Coordinates of C-alpha atoms in Angstrom, one line a residue:
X11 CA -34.6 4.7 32.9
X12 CA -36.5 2.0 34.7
X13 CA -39.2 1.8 37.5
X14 CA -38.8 -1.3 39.8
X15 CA -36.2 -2.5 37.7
X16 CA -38.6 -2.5 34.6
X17 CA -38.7 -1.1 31.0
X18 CA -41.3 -0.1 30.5
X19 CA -42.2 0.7 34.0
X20 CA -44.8 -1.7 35.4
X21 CA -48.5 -1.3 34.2
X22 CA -51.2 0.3 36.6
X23 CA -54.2 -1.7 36.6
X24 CA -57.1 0.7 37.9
X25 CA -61.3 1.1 38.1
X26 CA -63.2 4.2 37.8
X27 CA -63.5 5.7 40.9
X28 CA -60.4 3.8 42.6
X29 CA -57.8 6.3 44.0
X30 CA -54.4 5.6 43.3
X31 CA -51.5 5.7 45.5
X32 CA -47.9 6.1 44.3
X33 CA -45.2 6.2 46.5
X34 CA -42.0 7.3 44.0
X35 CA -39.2 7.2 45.1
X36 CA -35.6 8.9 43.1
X37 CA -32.8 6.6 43.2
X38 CA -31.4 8.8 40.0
X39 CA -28.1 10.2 41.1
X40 CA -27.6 13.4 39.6
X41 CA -31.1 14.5 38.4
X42 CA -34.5 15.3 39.6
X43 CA -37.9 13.2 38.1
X44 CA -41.5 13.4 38.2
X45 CA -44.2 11.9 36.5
X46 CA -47.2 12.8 35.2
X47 CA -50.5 10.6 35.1
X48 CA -51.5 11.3 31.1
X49 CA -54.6 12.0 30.0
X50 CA -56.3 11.8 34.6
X51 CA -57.5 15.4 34.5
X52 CA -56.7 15.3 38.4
X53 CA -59.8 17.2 39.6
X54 CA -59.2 18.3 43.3
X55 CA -55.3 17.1 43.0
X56 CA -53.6 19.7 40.5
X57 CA -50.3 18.9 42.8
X58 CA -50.3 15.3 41.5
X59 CA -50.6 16.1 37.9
X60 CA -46.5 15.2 37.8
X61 CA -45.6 18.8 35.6
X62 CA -42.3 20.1 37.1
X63 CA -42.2 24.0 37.9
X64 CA -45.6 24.0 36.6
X65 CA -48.0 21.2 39.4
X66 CA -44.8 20.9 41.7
X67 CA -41.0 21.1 42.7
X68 CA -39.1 18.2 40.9
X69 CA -38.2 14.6 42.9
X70 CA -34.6 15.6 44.5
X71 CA -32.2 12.3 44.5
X72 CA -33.1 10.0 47.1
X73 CA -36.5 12.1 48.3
X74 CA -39.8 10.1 48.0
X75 CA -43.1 11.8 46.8
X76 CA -46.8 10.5 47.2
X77 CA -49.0 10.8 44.0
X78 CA -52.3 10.3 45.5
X79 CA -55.5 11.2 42.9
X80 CA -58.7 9.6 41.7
X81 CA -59.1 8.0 38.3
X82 CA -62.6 9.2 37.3
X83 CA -63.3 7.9 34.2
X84 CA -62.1 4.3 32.5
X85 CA -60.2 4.6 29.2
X86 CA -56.4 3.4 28.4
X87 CA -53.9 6.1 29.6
X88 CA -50.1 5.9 30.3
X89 CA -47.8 7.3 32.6
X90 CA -44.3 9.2 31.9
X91 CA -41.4 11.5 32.9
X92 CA -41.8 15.3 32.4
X93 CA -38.7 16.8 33.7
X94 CA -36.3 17.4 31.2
X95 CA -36.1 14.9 28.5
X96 CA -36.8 11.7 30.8
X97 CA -39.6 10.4 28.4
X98 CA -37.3 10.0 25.4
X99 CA -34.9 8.2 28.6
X100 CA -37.8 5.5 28.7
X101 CA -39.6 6.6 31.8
X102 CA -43.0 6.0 31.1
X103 CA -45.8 2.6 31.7
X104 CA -49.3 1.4 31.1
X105 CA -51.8 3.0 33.2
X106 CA -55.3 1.3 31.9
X107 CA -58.9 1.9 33.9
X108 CA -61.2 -0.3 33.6
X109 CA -65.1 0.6 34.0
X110 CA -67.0 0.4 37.6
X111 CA -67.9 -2.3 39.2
X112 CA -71.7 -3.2 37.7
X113 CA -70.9 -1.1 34.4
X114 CA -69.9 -2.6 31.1
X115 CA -68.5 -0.9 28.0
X116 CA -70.9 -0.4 24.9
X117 CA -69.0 -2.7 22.8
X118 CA -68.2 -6.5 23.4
X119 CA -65.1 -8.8 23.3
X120 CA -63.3 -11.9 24.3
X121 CA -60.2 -10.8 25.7
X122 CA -57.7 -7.5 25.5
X123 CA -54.3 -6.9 24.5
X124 CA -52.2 -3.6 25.6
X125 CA -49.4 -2.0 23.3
X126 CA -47.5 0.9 24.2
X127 CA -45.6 2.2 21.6
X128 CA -42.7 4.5 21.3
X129 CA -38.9 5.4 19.7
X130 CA -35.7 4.4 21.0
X131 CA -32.1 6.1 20.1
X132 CA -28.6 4.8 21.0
X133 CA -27.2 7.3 22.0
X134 CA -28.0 9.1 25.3
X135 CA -30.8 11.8 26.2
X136 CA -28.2 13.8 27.3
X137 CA -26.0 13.6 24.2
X138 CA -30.1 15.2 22.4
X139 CA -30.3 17.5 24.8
X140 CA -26.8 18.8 24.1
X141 CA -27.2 18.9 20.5
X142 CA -30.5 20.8 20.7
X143 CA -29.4 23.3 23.1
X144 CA -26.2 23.8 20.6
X145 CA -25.0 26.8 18.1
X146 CA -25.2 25.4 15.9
X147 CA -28.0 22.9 16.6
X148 CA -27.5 19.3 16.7
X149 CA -30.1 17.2 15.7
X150 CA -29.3 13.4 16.6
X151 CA -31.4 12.3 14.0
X152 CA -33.9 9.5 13.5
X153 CA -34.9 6.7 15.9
X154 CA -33.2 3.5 15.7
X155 CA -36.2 1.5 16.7
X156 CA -39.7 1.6 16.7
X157 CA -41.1 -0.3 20.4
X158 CA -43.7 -2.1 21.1
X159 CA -44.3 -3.0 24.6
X160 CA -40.0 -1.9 25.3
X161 CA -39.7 -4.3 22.7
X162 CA -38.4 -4.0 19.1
X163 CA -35.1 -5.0 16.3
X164 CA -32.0 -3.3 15.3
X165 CA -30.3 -4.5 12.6
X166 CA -32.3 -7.9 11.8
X167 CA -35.4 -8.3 10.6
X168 CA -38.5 -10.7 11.2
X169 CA -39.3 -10.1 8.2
X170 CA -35.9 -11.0 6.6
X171 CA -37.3 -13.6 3.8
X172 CA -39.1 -11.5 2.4
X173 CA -35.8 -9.1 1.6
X174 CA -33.4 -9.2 -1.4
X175 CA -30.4 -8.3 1.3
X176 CA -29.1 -11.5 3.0
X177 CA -27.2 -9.4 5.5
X178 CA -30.9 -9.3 7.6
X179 CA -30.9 -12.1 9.8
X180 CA -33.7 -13.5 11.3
X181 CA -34.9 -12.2 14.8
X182 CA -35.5 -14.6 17.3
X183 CA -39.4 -15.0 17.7
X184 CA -39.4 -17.9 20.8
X185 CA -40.5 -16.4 23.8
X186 CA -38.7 -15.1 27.5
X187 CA -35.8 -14.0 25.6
X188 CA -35.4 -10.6 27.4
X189 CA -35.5 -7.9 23.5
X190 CA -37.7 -10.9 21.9
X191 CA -41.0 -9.3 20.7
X192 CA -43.9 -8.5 22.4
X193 CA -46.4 -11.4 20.8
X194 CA -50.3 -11.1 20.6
X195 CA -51.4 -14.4 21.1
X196 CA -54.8 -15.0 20.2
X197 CA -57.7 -17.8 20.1
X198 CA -59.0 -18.1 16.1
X199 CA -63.1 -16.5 15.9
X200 CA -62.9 -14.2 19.1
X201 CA -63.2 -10.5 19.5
X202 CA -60.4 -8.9 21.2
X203 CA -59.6 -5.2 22.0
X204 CA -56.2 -4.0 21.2
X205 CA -55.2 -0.8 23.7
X206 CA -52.6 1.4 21.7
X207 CA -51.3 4.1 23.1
X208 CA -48.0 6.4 22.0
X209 CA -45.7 7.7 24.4
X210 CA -43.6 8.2 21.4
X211 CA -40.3 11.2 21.8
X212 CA -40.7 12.3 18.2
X213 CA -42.4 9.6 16.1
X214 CA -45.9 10.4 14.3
X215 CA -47.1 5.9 14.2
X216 CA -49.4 4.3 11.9
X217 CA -50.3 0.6 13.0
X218 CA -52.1 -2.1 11.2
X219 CA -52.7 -5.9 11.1
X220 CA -52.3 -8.3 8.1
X221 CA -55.8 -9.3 6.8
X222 CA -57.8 -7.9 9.9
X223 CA -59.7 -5.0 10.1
X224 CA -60.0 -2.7 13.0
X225 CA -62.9 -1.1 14.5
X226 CA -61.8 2.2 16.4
X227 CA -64.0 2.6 19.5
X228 CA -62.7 4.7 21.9
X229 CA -59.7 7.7 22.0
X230 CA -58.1 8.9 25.1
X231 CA -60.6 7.6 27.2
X232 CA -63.8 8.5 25.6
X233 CA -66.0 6.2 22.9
X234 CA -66.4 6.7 19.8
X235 CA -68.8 6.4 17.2
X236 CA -67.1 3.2 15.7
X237 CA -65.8 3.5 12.5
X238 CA -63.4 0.1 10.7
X239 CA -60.2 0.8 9.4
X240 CA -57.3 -0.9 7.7
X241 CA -54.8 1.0 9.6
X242 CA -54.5 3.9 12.2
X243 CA -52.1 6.8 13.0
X244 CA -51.3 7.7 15.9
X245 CA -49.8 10.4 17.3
X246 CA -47.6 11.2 20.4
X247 CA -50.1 11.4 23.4
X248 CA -52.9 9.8 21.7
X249 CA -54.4 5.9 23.3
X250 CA -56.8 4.2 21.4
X251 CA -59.1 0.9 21.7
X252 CA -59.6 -0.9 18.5
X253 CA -61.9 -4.0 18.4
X254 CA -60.2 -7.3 15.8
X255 CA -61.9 -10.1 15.3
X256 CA -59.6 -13.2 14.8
X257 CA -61.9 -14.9 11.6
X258 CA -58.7 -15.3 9.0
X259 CA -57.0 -18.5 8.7
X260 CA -56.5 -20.4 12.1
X261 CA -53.3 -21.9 10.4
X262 CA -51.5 -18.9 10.1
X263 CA -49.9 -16.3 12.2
X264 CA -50.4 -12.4 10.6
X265 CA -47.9 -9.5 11.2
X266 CA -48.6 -6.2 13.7
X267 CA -46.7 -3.7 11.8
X268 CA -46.0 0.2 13.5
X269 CA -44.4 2.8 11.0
X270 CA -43.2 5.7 11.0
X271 CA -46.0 8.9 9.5
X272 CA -45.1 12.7 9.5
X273 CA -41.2 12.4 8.7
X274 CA -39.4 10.7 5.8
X275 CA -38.9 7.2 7.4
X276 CA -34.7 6.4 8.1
X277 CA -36.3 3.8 11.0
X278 CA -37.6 0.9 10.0
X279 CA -41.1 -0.7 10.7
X280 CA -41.8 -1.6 14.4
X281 CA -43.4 -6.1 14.1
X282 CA -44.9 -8.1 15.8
X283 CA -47.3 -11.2 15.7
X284 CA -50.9 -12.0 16.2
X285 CA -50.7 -15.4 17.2
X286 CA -53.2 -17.7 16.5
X287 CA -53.1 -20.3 19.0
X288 CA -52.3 -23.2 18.9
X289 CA -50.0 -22.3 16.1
X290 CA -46.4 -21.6 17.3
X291 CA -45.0 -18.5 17.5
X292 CA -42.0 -18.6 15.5
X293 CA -44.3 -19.4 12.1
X294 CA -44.0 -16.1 10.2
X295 CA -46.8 -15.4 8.0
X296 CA -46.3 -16.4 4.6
X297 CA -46.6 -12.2 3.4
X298 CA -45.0 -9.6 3.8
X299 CA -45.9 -7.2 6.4
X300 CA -48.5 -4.5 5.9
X301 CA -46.7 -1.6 4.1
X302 CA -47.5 1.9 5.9
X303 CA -49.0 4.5 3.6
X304 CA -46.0 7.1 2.7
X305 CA -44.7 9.2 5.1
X306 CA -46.5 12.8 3.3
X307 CA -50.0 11.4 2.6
X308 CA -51.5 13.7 4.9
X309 CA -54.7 13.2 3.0
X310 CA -54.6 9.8 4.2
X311 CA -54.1 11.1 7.5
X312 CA -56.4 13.8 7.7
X313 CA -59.3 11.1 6.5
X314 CA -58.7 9.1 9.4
X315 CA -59.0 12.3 12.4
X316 CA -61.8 13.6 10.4
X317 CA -63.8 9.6 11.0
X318 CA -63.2 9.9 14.5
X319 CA -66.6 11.0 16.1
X320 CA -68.0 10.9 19.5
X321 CA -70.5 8.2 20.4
X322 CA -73.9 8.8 20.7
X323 CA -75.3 10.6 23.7
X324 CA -71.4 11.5 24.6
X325 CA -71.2 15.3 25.8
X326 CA -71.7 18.5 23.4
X327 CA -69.7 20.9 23.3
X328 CA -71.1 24.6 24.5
X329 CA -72.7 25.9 21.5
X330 CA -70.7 29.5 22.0
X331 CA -67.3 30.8 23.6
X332 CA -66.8 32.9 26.2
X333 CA -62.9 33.1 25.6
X334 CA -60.6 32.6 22.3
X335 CA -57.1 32.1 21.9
X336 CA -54.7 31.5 18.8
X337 CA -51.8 30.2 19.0
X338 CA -49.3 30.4 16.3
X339 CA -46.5 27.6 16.2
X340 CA -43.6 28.7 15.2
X341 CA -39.3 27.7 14.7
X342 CA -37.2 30.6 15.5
X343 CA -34.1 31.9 17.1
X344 CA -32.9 33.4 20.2
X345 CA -29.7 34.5 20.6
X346 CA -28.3 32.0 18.0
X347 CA -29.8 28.6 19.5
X348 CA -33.1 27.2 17.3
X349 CA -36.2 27.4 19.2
X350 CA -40.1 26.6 19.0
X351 CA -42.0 29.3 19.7
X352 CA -45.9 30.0 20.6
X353 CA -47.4 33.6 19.0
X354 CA -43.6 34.7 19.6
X355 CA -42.7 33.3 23.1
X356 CA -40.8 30.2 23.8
X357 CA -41.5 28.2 27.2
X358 CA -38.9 28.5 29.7
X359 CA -40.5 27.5 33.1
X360 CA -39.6 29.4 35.9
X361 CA -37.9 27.9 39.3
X362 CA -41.3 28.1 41.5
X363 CA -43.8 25.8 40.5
X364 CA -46.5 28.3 39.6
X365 CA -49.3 26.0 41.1
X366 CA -47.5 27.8 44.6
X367 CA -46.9 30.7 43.4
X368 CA -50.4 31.8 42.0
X369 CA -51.7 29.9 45.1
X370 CA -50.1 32.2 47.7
X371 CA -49.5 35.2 45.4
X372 CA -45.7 35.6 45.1
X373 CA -45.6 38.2 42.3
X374 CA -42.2 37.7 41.3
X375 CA -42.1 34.2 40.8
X376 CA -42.7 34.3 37.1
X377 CA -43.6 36.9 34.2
X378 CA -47.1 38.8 35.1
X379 CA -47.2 40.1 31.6
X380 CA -50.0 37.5 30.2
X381 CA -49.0 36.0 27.0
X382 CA -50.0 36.9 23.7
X383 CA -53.5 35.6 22.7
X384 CA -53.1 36.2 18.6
X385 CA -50.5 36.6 16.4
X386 CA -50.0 39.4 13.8
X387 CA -52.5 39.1 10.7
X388 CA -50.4 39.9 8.2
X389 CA -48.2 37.1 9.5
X390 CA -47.8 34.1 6.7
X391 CA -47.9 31.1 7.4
X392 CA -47.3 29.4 4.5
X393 CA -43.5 31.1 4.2
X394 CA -40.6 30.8 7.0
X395 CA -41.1 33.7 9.0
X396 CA -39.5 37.8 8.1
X397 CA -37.9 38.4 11.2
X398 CA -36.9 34.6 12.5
X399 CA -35.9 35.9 16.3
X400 CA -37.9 35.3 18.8
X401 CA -38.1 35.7 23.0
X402 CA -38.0 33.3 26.1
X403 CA -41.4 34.2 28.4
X404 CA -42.6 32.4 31.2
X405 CA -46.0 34.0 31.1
X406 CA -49.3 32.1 32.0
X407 CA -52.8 32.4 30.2
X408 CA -55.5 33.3 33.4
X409 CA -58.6 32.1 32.3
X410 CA -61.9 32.5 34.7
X411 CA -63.3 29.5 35.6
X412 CA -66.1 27.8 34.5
X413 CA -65.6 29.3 30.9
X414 CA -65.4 28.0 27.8
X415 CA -62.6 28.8 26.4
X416 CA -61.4 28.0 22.1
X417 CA -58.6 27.3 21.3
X418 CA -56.5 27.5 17.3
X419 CA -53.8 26.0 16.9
X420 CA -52.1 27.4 13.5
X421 CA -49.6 25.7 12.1
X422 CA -46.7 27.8 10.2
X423 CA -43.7 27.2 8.2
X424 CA -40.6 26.0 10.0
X425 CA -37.5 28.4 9.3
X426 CA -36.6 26.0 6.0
X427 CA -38.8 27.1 3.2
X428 CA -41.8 24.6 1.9
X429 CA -41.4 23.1 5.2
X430 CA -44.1 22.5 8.4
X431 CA -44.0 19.7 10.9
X432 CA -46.7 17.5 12.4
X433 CA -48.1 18.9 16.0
X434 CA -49.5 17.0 18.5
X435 CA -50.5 18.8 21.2
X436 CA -51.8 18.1 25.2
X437 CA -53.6 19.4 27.3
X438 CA -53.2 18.8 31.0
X439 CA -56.1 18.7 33.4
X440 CA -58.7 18.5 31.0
X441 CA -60.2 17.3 27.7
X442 CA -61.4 19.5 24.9
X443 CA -63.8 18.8 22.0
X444 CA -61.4 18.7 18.5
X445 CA -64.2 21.0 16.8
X446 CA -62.3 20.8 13.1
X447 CA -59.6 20.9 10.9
X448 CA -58.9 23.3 8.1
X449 CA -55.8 24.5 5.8
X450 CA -53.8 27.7 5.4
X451 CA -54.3 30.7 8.5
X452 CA -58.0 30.2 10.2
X453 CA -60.3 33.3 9.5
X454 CA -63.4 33.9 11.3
X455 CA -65.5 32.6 8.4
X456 CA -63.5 29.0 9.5
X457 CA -66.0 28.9 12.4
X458 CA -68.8 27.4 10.1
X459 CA -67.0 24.6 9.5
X460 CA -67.0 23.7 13.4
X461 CA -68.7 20.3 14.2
X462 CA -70.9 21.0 17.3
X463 CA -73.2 17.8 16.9
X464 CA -70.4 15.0 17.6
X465 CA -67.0 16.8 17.8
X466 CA -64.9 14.2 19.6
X467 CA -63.7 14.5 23.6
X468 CA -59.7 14.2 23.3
X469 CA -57.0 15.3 25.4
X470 CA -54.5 15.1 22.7
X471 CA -54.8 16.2 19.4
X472 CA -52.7 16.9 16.0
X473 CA -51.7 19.9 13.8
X474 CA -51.2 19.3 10.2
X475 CA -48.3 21.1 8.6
X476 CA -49.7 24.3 7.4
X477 CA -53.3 23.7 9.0
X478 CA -55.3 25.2 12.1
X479 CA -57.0 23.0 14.5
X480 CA -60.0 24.0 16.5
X481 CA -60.5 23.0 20.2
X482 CA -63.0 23.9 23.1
X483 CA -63.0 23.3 26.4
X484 CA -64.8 24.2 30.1
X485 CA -61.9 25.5 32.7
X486 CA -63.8 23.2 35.2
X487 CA -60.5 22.0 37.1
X488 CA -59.0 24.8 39.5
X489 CA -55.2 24.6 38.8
X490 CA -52.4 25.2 36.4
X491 CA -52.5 23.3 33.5
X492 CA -50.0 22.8 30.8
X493 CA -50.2 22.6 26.9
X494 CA -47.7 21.7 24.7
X495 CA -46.4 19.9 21.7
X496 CA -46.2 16.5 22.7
X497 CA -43.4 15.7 20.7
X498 CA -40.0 15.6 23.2
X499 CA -37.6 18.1 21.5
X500 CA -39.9 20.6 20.8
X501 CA -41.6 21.1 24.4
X502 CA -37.8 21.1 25.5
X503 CA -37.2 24.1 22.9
X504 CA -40.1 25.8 24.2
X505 CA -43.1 24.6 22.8
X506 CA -45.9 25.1 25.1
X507 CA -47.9 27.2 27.4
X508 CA -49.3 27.5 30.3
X509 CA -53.1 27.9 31.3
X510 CA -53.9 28.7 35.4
X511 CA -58.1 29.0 36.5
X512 CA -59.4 29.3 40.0
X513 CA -56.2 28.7 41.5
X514 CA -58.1 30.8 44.7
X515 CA -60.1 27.5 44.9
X516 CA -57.1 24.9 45.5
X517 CA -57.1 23.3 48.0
X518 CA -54.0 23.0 50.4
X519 CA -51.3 21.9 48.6
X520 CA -48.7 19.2 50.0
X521 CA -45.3 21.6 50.8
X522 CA -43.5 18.8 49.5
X523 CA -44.8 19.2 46.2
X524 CA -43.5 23.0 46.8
X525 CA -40.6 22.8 48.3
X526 CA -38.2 24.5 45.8
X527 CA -37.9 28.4 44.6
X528 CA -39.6 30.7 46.1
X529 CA -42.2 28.5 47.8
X530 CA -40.0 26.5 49.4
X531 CA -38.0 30.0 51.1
X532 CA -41.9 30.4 52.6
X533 CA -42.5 27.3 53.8
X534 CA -38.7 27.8 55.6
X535 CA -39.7 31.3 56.9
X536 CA -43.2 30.4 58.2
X537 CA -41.6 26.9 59.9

């Protein structure tokens, strides 16, 4: 899927405080689309926060809808699908904000570059949403390709001379070519800042640069305390800003390698080039590329998130909470068809957005029951689970506003045995503070392991497999906010939920954006 005849859609250039106006119109003939800003917390706008049946009534064929919102706050975002499986389709672009006018970041450099990275299959979204909505279910398997910047190789190498199978050939490295890679060309003794960020369906990245270092200084549009690193993960959701300093030989060129973390690797690495100028472009660097640490080194992993602290005089978090909320992640069944589940309940959105339906108080738009907000405790999580069936729900988590509210995300055992997945999750409309990390089921005696002096601001952030993650955030943003698993298949098998505070205080709402379900009958009736 394209935007203005471009893959990836074009980038959105942006300073804090600018408001943005997008006028998207849906020349896809048989389905609906919207897109959501990732990572703008959309204060005052909940409508334009792109989440269909959740912020608004999906993009009809041929209908045009107005995203109109305020970027806030400069940091390096992205923009994609979230109606159906669009985002694995290749709807998504750069969206980077640059800091106001008179204002300077608390880090120098010479010049930027901008990857956005994510996973490609060849065969159709469709054809993945068929197989995961199938008895029995039919995974479509790994990625082909690893992309950088819509760019990437399929059976060829760049790096074929430095493999023992002459079948690789060589990938052509001169640029224009319209699937040449994305090159980083770069003057020799400069500091530049490389913006990453993952729109990835499924892929859990790691991303590193022969013989340079990288200093990690900001993460979903807050700073960090900066830390150097030989190589980074990243997951689905997650943008960061590293700082490289171009000091290595000016003679050579040096790989950018992206590969494949969480998931026994069946897709190759992801390359590119740091170019030093005025070196060409098709000299490959005389070593191999940077080898990605294996796939299960989650120790490797977890010593990364656990560097990543917020620069000094960011934000603290509140030092209590008024509200807490665990949320066990689960693989079940309903029915026959494999499912994701949260504390029992797998997402099925309803028809009316519930943005309208809270708003004007139509009661049988969705499920009043409120979800669950813990799980059983004799529940294991380190085993699949006794009784594997689970439930659809479309419930929503009321929260008061202006409350700080903790979140734990548990981590379980999928239904294979000795098996738990990688978990990214998002959260719409806000950012939270990642208080910690820990392994097995969370107890209360967990809580002292919090980190309430420099917890990092995030709005994405990862579950290890059979692990808890602790978040906290202010409900500060009157709507109805989503928060899922970022990772494509699972939010479509029900991975998420849904949070709603001071919905009273929205203000009106566009009836475009509601012009579906039951909301759209009212806005009929009452014309």
């Amino acid at each position: 899927m394209a935007i203005n005849g471009k893959f990836p859609g074009p980038t959105i250039r942006a300073v804090a405080g600018d408001t943005i106006h997008v006028e998207l119109t849906n020349k896809l003939h048989t389905e609906g689309v919207v897109i959501h800003w990732h990572g703008i917390r959309q204060f005052g706008t909940p409508w334009a926060d792109g989440t269909a049946s959740i912020s608004q009534c999906a993009i009809n064929p041929g209908e045009t809808f107005i995203y109109r919102f305020k970027v806030d706050k400069a940091g390096t975002y992205f923009y994609h699908g979230h109606y159906g499986m669009q985002r694995s389709a290749g709807l998504y672009g750069s969206l980077i904000v640059d800091v106001a006018e008179g204002e300077k970041p608390p880090f120098h450099y010479d010049g930027e570059f901008n990857l956005l990275l994510s996973d490609w299959w060849h065969q159709s979204v469709h054809e993945q949403e068929i197989g995961l909505s199938s008895i029995p279910f039919r995974w479509i398997g790994e990625p082909q390709t690893i992309l950088m910047n819509g760019r990437g190789q399929y059976n060829c190498s760049l790096a074929a001379h430095f493999s023992s199978n002459s079948s690789l050939s060589k990938c052509t490295l001169r640029g224009g070519e319209q699937c040449a890679p994305h090159i980083l060309h770069a003057l020799p003794n400069k500091i530049y800042r490389l913006r990453i960020a993952s729109t990835t369906a499924l892929a859990a990245l790691n991303l590193a640069i022969g013989n340079h270092k990288m200093v990690v200084v900001e993460a979903d549009g807050n700073y960090l305390q900066p830390f150097e690193v030989q190589d980074l993960d990243i997951y689905s959701g997650e943008s960061y800003s590293v700082l490289i300093t171009t000091n290595q030989d000016p003679t050579q060129n040096y790989w950018v390698s992206v590969g494949v973390r969480g998931r026994e690797p069946k897709t190759p690495q992801g390359l590119t080039l740091l170019n030093y100028l005025p070196n060409s472009a098709s000299k490959l660097p005389p070593s191999a590329p940077p080898v990605t640490p294996r796939w299960d080194d989650y120790d490797h992993s977890k010593a990364f998130s656990n560097k990543i602290l917020a620069l000094m005089g960011s934000p603290k978090p509140p030092t209590n909470y008024d509200h807490r909320i665990i949320l066990l992640n689960t693989q079940n069944r309903i029915n026959g068809y494999t499912k994701w589940a949260i504390n029992n309940v797998s997402l099925a959105v309803p028809a009316t957005p519930y943005l309208g339906s809270i708003k004007y108080g139509l009661k049988h738009a969705f499920d009043r029951n409120p979800p669950p907000e813990n799980f059983s405790s004799n529940y294991d999580v380190m085993k699949p689970p006794m009784n594997p069936n689970s439930t659809h729900g479309n419930g929503v988590y009321m929260l008061n506003l202006n409350t700080t509210v903790d979140v734990i995300l548990q981590n379980a055992n999928t239904l294979t045995a000795n098996t738990s997945e990688i978990h990214p999750w998002h959260l719409h409309g806000h950012d939270f503070w990642v208080l910690g990390y820990g392994e097995g089921k969370f107890r209360d005696g967990d809580e002292k392991k919090f980190n309430l002096k420099n917890p990092p601001l995030r709005n994405t952030a990862v579950i290890f497999p059979f692990g808890w993650t602790a978040l906290r955030f202010v409900t500060d943003n009157p709507g109805v906010w989503a928060f899922h698993c970022h990772i494509e298949p699972h939010l479509h098998m029900g991975m998420g939920v849904v949070f709603a505070e001071g919905v009273h205080r929205v203000g009106n709402i566009p009836n475009q954006a509601l012009a579906c379900g039951l909301t759209g009958k009212r806005f009929m009736k009452n014309n």
